[in-house]
Amino acid sequence: MSRTDVRKTYKLYIGGAFPRSESGRTYLVNDFSGALLANAAKASRKDARDAVKAARAAFSGWSDRTAYNRGQVVYRIAEVLESRRAQFEVEVAAATGASGAQARAEVDAAVDRLVWYAGWTDKIAQVAGAANPVAGPYFNLSSPEPSGVVAVVAPDSALLGLVSVVAPLIAVGNTCVVIASQAAPLVAITFAEVLATSDVPGGVVNILTGEAAEIGPWLASHMDVNGLDLTGVADADLATDLEAAAADNLKRVRRAGVEDLSASPALDRMTRFLETKTVWHPMGL
Amino acid sequence: MSTTFDYAPAPESRSIVHIRPSYGLFIGGEFVDGRGQGFKTINPANEDVLAEISEATEADVDAAVTAARKAFRSWSRISGAERGKYLFRIARIIAERSRELAVLESIDNGKPIKESRDVDVPTVAAHFFYYAGWADKLEHAGFGPDPRPLGVAGQVIPWNFPLLMLAWKIAPALATGNTVVLKPAETTPLTALLFAEICQQADLPPGVVNIVTGAGDTGRALVTHADVDKVAFTGSTEVGKAIARAVAGTHKKVTLELGGKAANIVFDDAPIDQAVEGIVNGIFFNQGHVCCAGSRLLVQESIADEVLGRLKARMATLRVGDPLDKNTDVGAINSAEQLAKITELSGVGEAEGAERWSPACELPAKGFWFAPTIFTGVSQAHRIAREEIFGPVLSVLTFRTPKEAVEKANNTPFGLSAGIWTEKGSRILWTASRLRAGVVWSNTFNRFDPTSPFGGYKESGYGREGGRHGLEGYLQ
């Protein structure tokens, strides 16, 4: 006898909770072959603002954690993702039409990337910081600090793309608001379930689904956002508009560029959203 | 009855400086006339005209960028060691001609000779010397095994530290193999033009450094030029934002070093005499024309009266006047326009209810002058607590707890610098880690060094100048 399965409602992920869009809107998400997968929430300006508020509220607690502790949490995300890999393989394949082997490879790469960044949390300060030999009797030390709240347009690569933009941000202590791939938003929300069960404090990562062209400008011009990562913006005019809007409060902007997300990452996804603080103190008796 | 000896004037001779009646643009290794209207640069201490300066039009800027592009082909290909040797040469010539540069800087800018002589010019030479040494070590700098230059850098600098800001821009750009077109501020072009002569003396290949003079239009033409790969700007936050908008959607890499409203926090256990010296240095150094000036004094309530009493006594000893007098502590305001802005904002401070105080001090009849000023009873809502005054004007606020101090210090869109005064080490580190500012001076203020990264958080800009970090903005 056949059983009627229980379908999941895909909602947003804001402040550690899974609310529907306050606008009440959804949009149809089909699989690669055009069959209905689900109705995803279509986030609004208000949702974007709520997400920024949650990210800001989470920032001081997250950035004040020890680097070791942040590493533990990011590693925990990898563990939980690995344990749910079967589900992600199915969802990635459904969203993209990837073969079983391709989907497995994408989940592998996503887990490995999380592990890679987990290890960076307590090393980046030693690579990006410096003890500066000033010409005088002063102790002088430069250390990196997170920029704050970063808004991200995630690339279309369903899981690896999302992990590749989020992991470096949170590894170094930023909090973020992510606009998930418009074409493959369901994997992102399932990934939010991983985050929610991995000791990541609510608000550290907030995930919106919907149209980047609609929500992006509100985030780019938001005066309480410190950085903007345009990785997933394919439309050059939109990218230019978002970068120009980001100038209102001089957000740090990472432009979209050609990049192979499956390649081994450089440090720039971390360093782009790090500030350098230099502290001086006199030496003497 | 106590007696004091009056100071006798101790003027530095200006005979070492030969200012030409007029200056052209420095393009492709030669001085050429600009196609614009031309303008005068004046001595802000007496309003005498110093020289006629060429104004670069869009066509002139284009010629300069073309010269820089042409020079880039060979400059980026010669070995780092060879590039470094040119920079070492420049550092040496700056040291050799340091007195001349210091006097010229004080004449054109209005800053006291003891600052141009002891701070600006030595730091300029040190900056070139520091980056000269990087030129052949870039593959070890942590920016990949084969770091490449960007191309042509368009650089726009302010009038408060004309030669020092030039050094901060040109030294790392050249060390990394870029060529530059630099626009000095319209009120202080002279030391940049003398630097052009130094480039000639050093036999720097033509076009590696180009200097275009002019005002906002010239700067705009430079940063929006399609063949400029890198924009470096130091100046106001307003212009910085306009530049960030203008480069949106282009390939240009940008670094911005903008305004500030730094908190200088004095805790109740601070060494008070040292703190008072630091407060004075923080806001009256260079007439307060300092983006990282400690323009908001946050003093713990329990010691506020004592600190203010000693601060006022110290301020009464500041000598305001002739920039070329070696005794002068506070020189001339750089321009009539800046004086008007300082005067206006100080008026606003009074109108909004803050209490204004200046020591008795005689100001020269000619030139642009503003007495060292403090405002007490300032609230966070007052414009003088929020806006950059860029003059010798200090706003004093109080706090009760360290947490309140940090909150007030961070309550600004800026984030360039901050100061902390306390004898307790753990409190310094606690406070420093919570301040959202790029440079934190603890038990000192306004220290600069070529090895020390400098730059802001938030609306004070992005990118760092100085140190290994300063290379990043000039590499791919």
XYZ file of N, CA and C in Angstrom, chain B residues 16 26 65 86 100 107 117 120 135 168 171 188 209 235 281 288 298 316 375 389 393 395 401 451 459:
75
model
N 67.073 78.692 2.364
C 67.404 77.399 1.771
C 66.416 76.998 0.672
N 54.201 67.755 -13.841
C 55.348 66.852 -14.039
C 54.837 65.590 -14.728
N 48.438 59.914 -17.479
C 48.128 58.488 -17.378
C 48.801 57.732 -18.526
N 66.241 52.543 -6.856
C 65.721 53.896 -7.108
C 65.042 54.453 -5.845
N 65.445 71.730 3.469
C 64.734 72.449 2.407
C 63.266 72.000 2.330
N 56.123 76.516 4.956
C 55.689 77.747 4.274
C 54.374 77.514 3.534
N 60.049 69.406 10.443
C 61.460 69.018 10.545
C 61.635 67.683 11.287
N 57.323 65.105 9.908
C 56.941 64.861 8.509
C 58.107 64.339 7.668
N 60.917 45.881 -2.335
C 60.773 45.729 -3.789
C 61.278 44.380 -4.297
N 53.393 57.995 1.534
C 52.532 56.842 1.824
C 51.933 56.263 0.552
N 55.568 55.408 -2.349
C 56.581 54.404 -2.004
C 56.078 52.966 -2.201
N 48.467 72.939 -1.235
C 49.823 72.543 -0.812
C 50.559 71.739 -1.889
N 56.758 58.365 -12.104
C 56.009 59.260 -11.214
C 55.580 60.469 -12.030
N 41.475 61.664 2.238
C 40.734 62.917 2.276
C 39.421 62.735 2.999
N 48.822 66.664 22.359
C 49.398 66.149 21.119
C 48.290 65.618 20.209
N 45.481 70.334 14.581
C 44.298 69.474 14.548
C 43.891 69.048 13.152
N 37.268 61.641 26.099
C 36.339 60.968 27.012
C 37.081 60.789 28.326
N 47.615 76.883 28.071
C 48.035 78.278 28.197
C 49.502 78.459 27.820
N 35.831 72.496 24.202
C 34.423 72.592 24.560
C 34.135 71.586 25.664
N 35.927 68.221 12.750
C 36.162 69.666 12.649
C 37.466 69.930 11.900
N 40.310 72.004 17.872
C 39.111 72.119 18.691
C 38.800 70.755 19.307
N 36.455 68.389 21.823
C 35.169 68.239 22.507
C 35.351 67.292 23.685
N 31.734 54.409 33.581
C 32.256 53.037 33.582
C 33.013 52.768 32.274
N 56.525 50.971 9.325
C 56.254 49.543 9.474
C 54.870 49.270 10.057
N 33.290 54.030 8.218
C 33.335 55.110 7.230
C 34.652 55.882 7.244
